[in-house]
PDB file of C-alpha atoms in Angstrom:
ATOM      1  CA  MET A   1     228.469 165.333 -37.281  1.00 50.00           C
ATOM      2  CA  LYS A   2     231.637 166.386 -36.111  1.00 49.00           C
ATOM      3  CA  ARG A   3     230.536 165.899 -32.110  1.00 52.00           C
ATOM      4  CA  PHE A   4     229.889 161.985 -33.559  1.00 44.00           C
ATOM      5  CA  LEU A   5     233.205 161.681 -34.908  1.00 44.00           C
ATOM      6  CA  ASN A   6     234.975 162.827 -31.781  1.00 50.00           C
ATOM      7  CA  TRP A   7     232.701 160.536 -29.747  1.00 43.00           C
ATOM      8  CA  CYS A   8     233.800 157.521 -31.752  1.00 44.00           C
ATOM      9  CA  LYS A   9     237.289 158.605 -31.468  1.00 52.00           C
ATOM     10  CA  GLU A  10     237.054 158.552 -27.503  1.00 53.00           C
ATOM     11  CA  ALA A  11     234.748 155.046 -27.735  1.00 47.00           C
ATOM     12  CA  LYS A  12     237.793 153.326 -29.594  1.00 52.00           C
ATOM     13  CA  PHE A  13     240.392 154.737 -27.537  1.00 47.00           C
ATOM     14  CA  GLY A  14     238.102 153.521 -24.806  1.00 50.00           C
ATOM     15  CA  LEU A  15     237.855 150.063 -25.989  1.00 49.00           C
ATOM     16  CA  ILE A  16     241.896 149.836 -26.464  1.00 51.00           C
ATOM     17  CA  LEU A  17     242.809 151.222 -23.070  1.00 47.00           C
ATOM     18  CA  GLY A  18     240.173 148.604 -21.547  1.00 52.00           C
ATOM     19  CA  ALA A  19     241.927 145.569 -23.437  1.00 50.00           C
ATOM     20  CA  VAL A  20     245.290 146.979 -22.681  1.00 46.00           C
ATOM     21  CA  ALA A  21     244.482 146.540 -19.004  1.00 51.00           C
ATOM     22  CA  PHE A  22     242.661 143.481 -19.177  1.00 54.00           C
ATOM     23  CA  VAL A  23     245.668 141.832 -20.798  1.00 48.00           C
ATOM     24  CA  PHE A  24     247.812 143.053 -18.048  1.00 51.00           C
ATOM     25  CA  ILE A  25     245.329 141.730 -15.469  1.00 56.00           C
ATOM     26  CA  LEU A  26     245.442 138.333 -17.163  1.00 52.00           C
ATOM     27  CA  SER A  27     249.036 138.105 -17.300  1.00 55.00           C
ATOM     28  CA  ILE A  28     249.601 139.057 -13.796  1.00 54.00           C
ATOM     29  CA  THR A  29     247.201 136.357 -12.717  1.00 55.00           C
ATOM     30  CA  LEU A  30     248.536 133.690 -14.935  1.00 50.00           C
ATOM     31  CA  ILE A  31     252.234 134.825 -13.500  1.00 52.00           C
ATOM     32  CA  ALA A  32     250.768 134.139  -9.590  1.00 51.00           C
ATOM     33  CA  THR A  33     249.328 131.117 -10.861  1.00 54.00           C
ATOM     34  CA  GLY A  34     252.436 129.737 -12.103  1.00 53.00           C
ATOM     35  CA  THR A  35     254.595 130.991  -9.206  1.00 49.00           C
ATOM     36  CA  ASN A  36     252.220 129.080  -6.982  1.00 48.00           C
ATOM     37  CA  LYS A  37     252.481 125.702  -8.606  1.00 48.00           C
ATOM     38  CA  ASP A  38     256.019 125.740  -8.736  1.00 48.00           C
ATOM     39  CA  THR A  39     256.730 126.852  -5.098  1.00 47.00           C
ATOM     40  CA  PRO A  40     257.529 123.356  -3.239  1.00 49.00           C
ATOM     41  CA  VAL A  41     255.453 122.726  -0.348  1.00 47.00           C
ATOM     42  CA  ALA A  42     257.488 122.581   2.929  1.00 50.00           C
ATOM     43  CA  SER A  43     257.145 118.688   3.697  1.00 52.00           C
ATOM     44  CA  VAL A  44     256.475 117.886   7.075  1.00 48.00           C
ATOM     45  CA  PRO A  45     258.762 115.474   8.994  1.00 52.00           C
ATOM     46  CA  SER A  46     256.955 112.142   9.604  1.00 52.00           C
ATOM     47  CA  THR A  47     256.553 111.472  13.418  1.00 51.00           C
ATOM     48  CA  SER A  48     256.714 107.433  12.894  1.00 50.00           C
ATOM     49  CA  SER A  49     260.546 108.079  11.207  1.00 49.00           C
ATOM     50  CA  SER A  50     261.451 110.365  13.886  1.00 50.00           C
ATOM     51  CA  ILE A  51     260.731 107.693  16.532  1.00 50.00           C
ATOM     52  CA  SER A  52     263.438 104.650  16.727  1.00 54.00           C
ATOM     53  CA  GLN A  53     261.949 101.547  15.803  1.00 64.00           C
ATOM     54  CA  THR A  54     265.011  99.731  17.139  1.00 71.00           C
ATOM     55  CA  THR A  55     264.368  96.731  20.089  1.00 70.00           C
ATOM     56  CA  PRO A  56     266.648  97.692  22.896  1.00 67.00           C
ATOM     57  CA  PRO A  57     269.132  94.769  23.356  1.00 70.00           C
ATOM     58  CA  VAL A  58     267.693  91.769  26.222  1.00 65.00           C
ATOM     59  CA  VAL A  59     270.628  91.903  28.633  1.00 66.00           C
ATOM     60  CA  GLU A  60     270.720  88.352  30.052  1.00 68.00           C
ATOM     61  CA  LEU A  61     271.991  88.057  33.518  1.00 75.00           C
ATOM     62  CA  GLU A  62     274.045  85.630  34.576  1.00 86.00           C
ATOM     63  CA  PRO A  63     273.331  82.816  37.299  1.00 92.00           C
ATOM     64  CA  GLU A  64     274.396  83.394  40.655  1.00 96.00           C
ATOM     65  CA  LYS A  65     277.131  81.718  42.320  1.00 97.00           C
ATOM     66  CA  VAL A  66     277.229  81.203  46.200  1.00 98.00           C
ATOM     67  CA  ASP A  67     278.970  83.887  47.722  1.00 97.00           C
ATOM     68  CA  LYS A  68     280.831  84.206  51.322  1.00 98.00           C
ATOM     69  CA  PRO A  69     278.406  85.815  53.422  1.00 98.00           C
ATOM     70  CA  PHE A  70     280.822  88.655  54.554  1.00 98.00           C
ATOM     71  CA  THR A  71     283.252  91.186  53.087  1.00 97.00           C
ATOM     72  CA  VAL A  72     285.868  91.248  55.828  1.00 97.00           C
ATOM     73  CA  ASN A  73     289.129  88.815  56.403  1.00 97.00           C
ATOM     74  CA  ALA A  74     286.903  86.511  58.326  1.00 97.00           C
ATOM     75  CA  THR A  75     288.287  83.295  59.589  1.00 98.00           C
ATOM     76  CA  ILE A  76     286.730  79.926  60.619  1.00 98.00           C
ATOM     77  CA  ALA A  77     286.398  79.270  64.342  1.00 97.00           C
ATOM     78  CA  ARG A  78     284.334  76.108  63.725  1.00 98.00           C
ATOM     79  CA  TYR A  79     283.925  73.844  60.839  1.00 98.00           C
ATOM     80  CA  PHE A  80     280.754  72.359  59.429  1.00 98.00           C
ATOM     81  CA  PHE A  81     280.915  68.167  60.187  1.00 97.00           C
ATOM     82  CA  ASP A  82     281.394  66.865  57.033  1.00 96.00           C
ATOM     83  CA  PRO A  83     282.278  62.588  57.256  1.00 94.00           C
ATOM     84  CA  GLU A  84     284.431  63.402  54.632  1.00 92.00           C
ATOM     85  CA  ASP A  85     287.000  65.682  55.979  1.00 95.00           C
ATOM     86  CA  PRO A  86     290.231  64.824  57.589  1.00 95.00           C
ATOM     87  CA  VAL A  87     289.906  63.769  61.348  1.00 95.00           C
ATOM     88  CA  ASP A  88     291.823  67.008  62.372  1.00 95.00           C
ATOM     89  CA  ILE A  89     289.110  69.113  60.616  1.00 96.00           C
ATOM     90  CA  LYS A  90     286.522  67.274  62.015  1.00 96.00           C
ATOM     91  CA  SER A  91     287.718  67.436  65.472  1.00 95.00           C
ATOM     92  CA  GLN A  92     287.028  71.167  65.217  1.00 96.00           C
ATOM     93  CA  ALA A  93     283.582  70.805  63.893  1.00 97.00           C
ATOM     94  CA  LEU A  94     281.850  69.764  67.034  1.00 97.00           C
ATOM     95  CA  ILE A  95     280.053  71.690  69.475  1.00 96.00           C
ATOM     96  CA  SER A  96     280.040  71.261  73.396  1.00 93.00           C
ATOM     97  CA  TYR A  97     277.124  72.528  75.085  1.00 94.00           C
ATOM     98  CA  ASP A  98     275.054  71.327  78.020  1.00 92.00           C
ATOM     99  CA  ASN A  99     277.233  68.317  78.553  1.00 92.00           C
ATOM    100  CA  LYS A 100     276.906  67.222  75.218  1.00 94.00           C
ATOM    101  CA  VAL A 101     278.867  66.984  72.198  1.00 95.00           C
ATOM    102  CA  MET A 102     277.180  67.334  68.852  1.00 95.00           C
ATOM    103  CA  PRO A 103     278.267  68.174  65.292  1.00 97.00           C
ATOM    104  CA  SER A 104     278.078  71.470  63.851  1.00 97.00           C
ATOM    105  CA  LEU A 105     275.664  71.960  61.271  1.00 97.00           C
ATOM    106  CA  GLY A 106     277.405  75.367  59.728  1.00 98.00           C
ATOM    107  CA  ILE A 107     280.290  76.903  59.826  1.00 98.00           C
ATOM    108  CA  ASP A 108     281.250  79.885  62.570  1.00 98.00           C
ATOM    109  CA  TYR A 109     283.431  82.814  61.490  1.00 98.00           C
ATOM    110  CA  THR A 110     285.215  85.222  63.641  1.00 98.00           C
ATOM    111  CA  TYR A 111     286.867  88.650  63.041  1.00 98.00           C
ATOM    112  CA  ASP A 112     289.539  89.254  65.818  1.00 96.00           C
ATOM    113  CA  GLY A 113     286.716  89.345  68.489  1.00 93.00           C
ATOM    114  CA  LYS A 114     284.825  92.164  66.558  1.00 96.00           C
ATOM    115  CA  SER A 115     281.561  92.766  64.970  1.00 97.00           C
ATOM    116  CA  PHE A 116     281.404  92.755  61.033  1.00 98.00           C
ATOM    117  CA  ASP A 117     278.541  93.025  58.689  1.00 98.00           C
ATOM    118  CA  VAL A 118     276.609  90.052  57.356  1.00 98.00           C
ATOM    119  CA  THR A 119     276.009  90.111  53.455  1.00 98.00           C
ATOM    120  CA  ALA A 120     273.401  88.063  51.509  1.00 98.00           C
ATOM    121  CA  SER A 121     275.566  84.933  49.890  1.00 98.00           C
ATOM    122  CA  PHE A 122     272.951  84.846  47.253  1.00 98.00           C
ATOM    123  CA  THR A 123     269.420  86.777  46.068  1.00 98.00           C
ATOM    124  CA  GLY A 124     266.423  85.070  47.793  1.00 98.00           C
ATOM    125  CA  THR A 125     263.455  85.722  50.006  1.00 98.00           C
ATOM    126  CA  VAL A 126     263.348  85.904  54.047  1.00 98.00           C
ATOM    127  CA  ILE A 127     261.324  83.283  54.686  1.00 98.00           C
ATOM    128  CA  ALA A 128     262.030  83.412  58.644  1.00 97.00           C
ATOM    129  CA  LYS A 129     263.418  85.944  61.115  1.00 96.00           C
ATOM    130  CA  ASN A 130     263.014  84.936  64.682  1.00 95.00           C
ATOM    131  CA  ASN A 131     265.170  84.756  68.084  1.00 95.00           C
ATOM    132  CA  ASP A 132     266.399  81.411  68.725  1.00 95.00           C
ATOM    133  CA  PRO A 133     267.071  80.302  72.139  1.00 95.00           C
ATOM    134  CA  LEU A 134     270.650  78.670  71.347  1.00 95.00           C
ATOM    135  CA  TYR A 135     271.605  80.545  68.268  1.00 96.00           C
ATOM    136  CA  GLY A 136     270.398  83.835  68.724  1.00 96.00           C
ATOM    137  CA  LEU A 137     268.772  85.922  66.283  1.00 97.00           C
ATOM    138  CA  THR A 138     268.540  84.350  63.181  1.00 97.00           C
ATOM    139  CA  ILE A 139     267.605  85.155  59.396  1.00 97.00           C
ATOM    140  CA  ALA A 140     266.710  82.444  56.949  1.00 98.00           C
ATOM    141  CA  VAL A 141     266.763  83.304  52.992  1.00 98.00           C
ATOM    142  CA  GLU A 142     265.381  80.952  50.538  1.00 98.00           C
ATOM    143  CA  SER A 143     266.301  81.120  46.618  1.00 98.00           C
ATOM    144  CA  GLU A 144     264.170  80.461  43.640  1.00 96.00           C
ATOM    145  CA  SER A 145     265.520  77.266  43.322  1.00 96.00           C
ATOM    146  CA  GLY A 146     265.169  76.578  46.928  1.00 97.00           C
ATOM    147  CA  LEU A 147     268.464  76.604  48.591  1.00 98.00           C
ATOM    148  CA  ILE A 148     268.205  78.098  52.153  1.00 98.00           C
ATOM    149  CA  ALA A 149     270.936  80.160  53.978  1.00 98.00           C
ATOM    150  CA  TYR A 150     270.796  80.712  57.813  1.00 98.00           C
ATOM    151  CA  TYR A 151     272.365  83.498  59.352  1.00 98.00           C
ATOM    152  CA  SER A 152     272.505  83.284  63.331  1.00 98.00           C
ATOM    153  CA  GLY A 153     274.026  84.995  66.106  1.00 97.00           C
ATOM    154  CA  LEU A 154     273.240  88.411  64.789  1.00 97.00           C
ATOM    155  CA  THR A 155     272.917  91.581  66.880  1.00 94.00           C
ATOM    156  CA  GLU A 156     271.419  93.564  63.997  1.00 90.00           C
ATOM    157  CA  VAL A 157     268.807  92.870  61.415  1.00 94.00           C
ATOM    158  CA  ASN A 158     268.316  95.049  58.340  1.00 92.00           C
ATOM    159  CA  VAL A 159     265.519  93.004  56.681  1.00 96.00           C
ATOM    160  CA  TYR A 160     262.048  91.720  57.325  1.00 95.00           C
ATOM    161  CA  GLN A 161     259.645  89.022  56.629  1.00 95.00           C
ATOM    162  CA  ASP A 162     259.016  88.186  53.002  1.00 97.00           C
ATOM    163  CA  GLU A 163     261.528  91.015  51.441  1.00 97.00           C
ATOM    164  CA  VAL A 164     263.850  90.129  48.749  1.00 98.00           C
ATOM    165  CA  ILE A 165     267.029  91.071  49.145  1.00 97.00           C
ATOM    166  CA  GLN A 166     269.948  90.965  46.755  1.00 97.00           C
ATOM    167  CA  GLN A 167     273.317  88.974  46.821  1.00 98.00           C
ATOM    168  CA  GLY A 168     275.751  91.380  48.716  1.00 97.00           C
ATOM    169  CA  ASP A 169     273.212  93.001  50.577  1.00 97.00           C
ATOM    170  CA  VAL A 170     273.904  93.943  53.996  1.00 97.00           C
ATOM    171  CA  ILE A 171     271.458  92.020  55.961  1.00 97.00           C
ATOM    172  CA  GLY A 172     272.987  92.444  59.564  1.00 97.00           C
ATOM    173  CA  LYS A 173     276.001  92.283  62.064  1.00 97.00           C
ATOM    174  CA  SER A 174     277.586  89.447  63.678  1.00 98.00           C
ATOM    175  CA  GLY A 175     276.984  88.745  67.287  1.00 97.00           C
ATOM    176  CA  GLU A 176     276.690  86.116  69.971  1.00 95.00           C
ATOM    177  CA  SER A 177     274.831  82.879  70.823  1.00 96.00           C
ATOM    178  CA  THR A 178     274.248  81.095  73.599  1.00 95.00           C
ATOM    179  CA  ILE A 179     275.458  77.440  72.108  1.00 95.00           C
ATOM    180  CA  ASN A 180     278.500  79.325  70.844  1.00 94.00           C
ATOM    181  CA  ALA A 181     279.105  81.301  73.775  1.00 94.00           C
ATOM    182  CA  SER A 182     282.924  80.362  73.874  1.00 93.00           C
ATOM    183  CA  LEU A 183     283.548  81.840  70.632  1.00 95.00           C
ATOM    184  CA  GLY A 184     282.462  85.766  71.382  1.00 95.00           C
ATOM    185  CA  ASN A 185     281.583  87.736  68.511  1.00 97.00           C
ATOM    186  CA  HIS A 186     280.614  85.452  65.543  1.00 98.00           C
ATOM    187  CA  LEU A 187     278.610  84.492  62.746  1.00 98.00           C
ATOM    188  CA  HIS A 188     276.901  81.226  62.222  1.00 98.00           C
ATOM    189  CA  PHE A 189     276.132  80.149  58.412  1.00 98.00           C
ATOM    190  CA  ALA A 190     274.389  77.136  57.336  1.00 98.00           C
ATOM    191  CA  LEU A 191     272.965  75.937  53.684  1.00 98.00           C
ATOM    192  CA  LYS A 192     270.333  73.705  53.839  1.00 98.00           C
ATOM    193  CA  ALA A 193     269.556  71.806  50.394  1.00 97.00           C
ATOM    194  CA  ASP A 194     266.787  69.322  49.702  1.00 96.00           C
ATOM    195  CA  GLY A 195     265.873  69.115  53.451  1.00 95.00           C
ATOM    196  CA  ASN A 196     269.534  68.261  54.201  1.00 97.00           C
ATOM    197  CA  TYR A 197     272.451  70.521  55.793  1.00 98.00           C
ATOM    198  CA  ILE A 198     275.449  70.879  53.353  1.00 98.00           C
ATOM    199  CA  ASN A 199     279.062  72.130  54.010  1.00 98.00           C
ATOM    200  CA  PRO A 200     279.154  75.703  52.881  1.00 98.00           C
ATOM    201  CA  LEU A 201     283.076  75.411  51.879  1.00 97.00           C
ATOM    202  CA  LYS A 202     281.912  73.098  49.041  1.00 96.00           C
ATOM    203  CA  THR A 203     279.116  75.669  48.005  1.00 97.00           C
ATOM    204  CA  TYR A 204     281.322  78.769  47.396  1.00 96.00           C
ATOM    205  CA  ASP A 205     281.555  79.634  43.784  1.00 92.00           C
ATOM    206  CA  LYS A 206     279.368  77.227  42.936  1.00 96.00           C
ATOM    207  CA  LEU A 207     275.818  77.840  40.993  1.00 97.00           C
ATOM    208  CA  VAL A 208     273.148  78.480  43.197  1.00 97.00           C
ATOM    209  CA  GLU A 209     270.353  76.870  41.007  1.00 95.00           C
ATOM    210  CA  ASP A 210     272.721  73.756  40.755  1.00 95.00           C
ATOM    211  CA  LEU A 211     272.714  73.148  44.717  1.00 94.00           C
TER     212      LEU A 211
END
């Protein structure tokens, strides 16, 4: 009987100890669960928000104006024959060759007898590159609007057939030609619009597309 009472006391103590342990474990579990719920989840930055959605501005290029075909201080040695010019200018726009006198269809520029870089008067495509028996090495460049520039009497050429060149590009160097042999080193510059030669002096600083 005494042994039975001792066993009951021990069993009762074990139950109490077990209950305390259960409460302790349950409390720890609840605390851990509550902590996980309250802990904020690190936000992942949105890929789409980090990429700029702004469209780059469209840069509109201003229409080109015809420029002189050189950057040096070249002077006019022979004018374009323009019926509207005064007599003294027209007299300087005649070519004497092979016992014949003919009107000049372009302007001849010289630079103190020295060679100089020839630059593109406007952006366009090289439509011809040949060695003319009278005007020498010649390059023809056509704009998108159909204006054609002829650069003749060159000694060097820096472009090739069908190449697209930009305004101001160096396309060659001035030289000599048979028909303008008396001028020495020079550039013969001519412009053609709608199939007709036009006076280059009346085109400088005018829009290429308007000629």
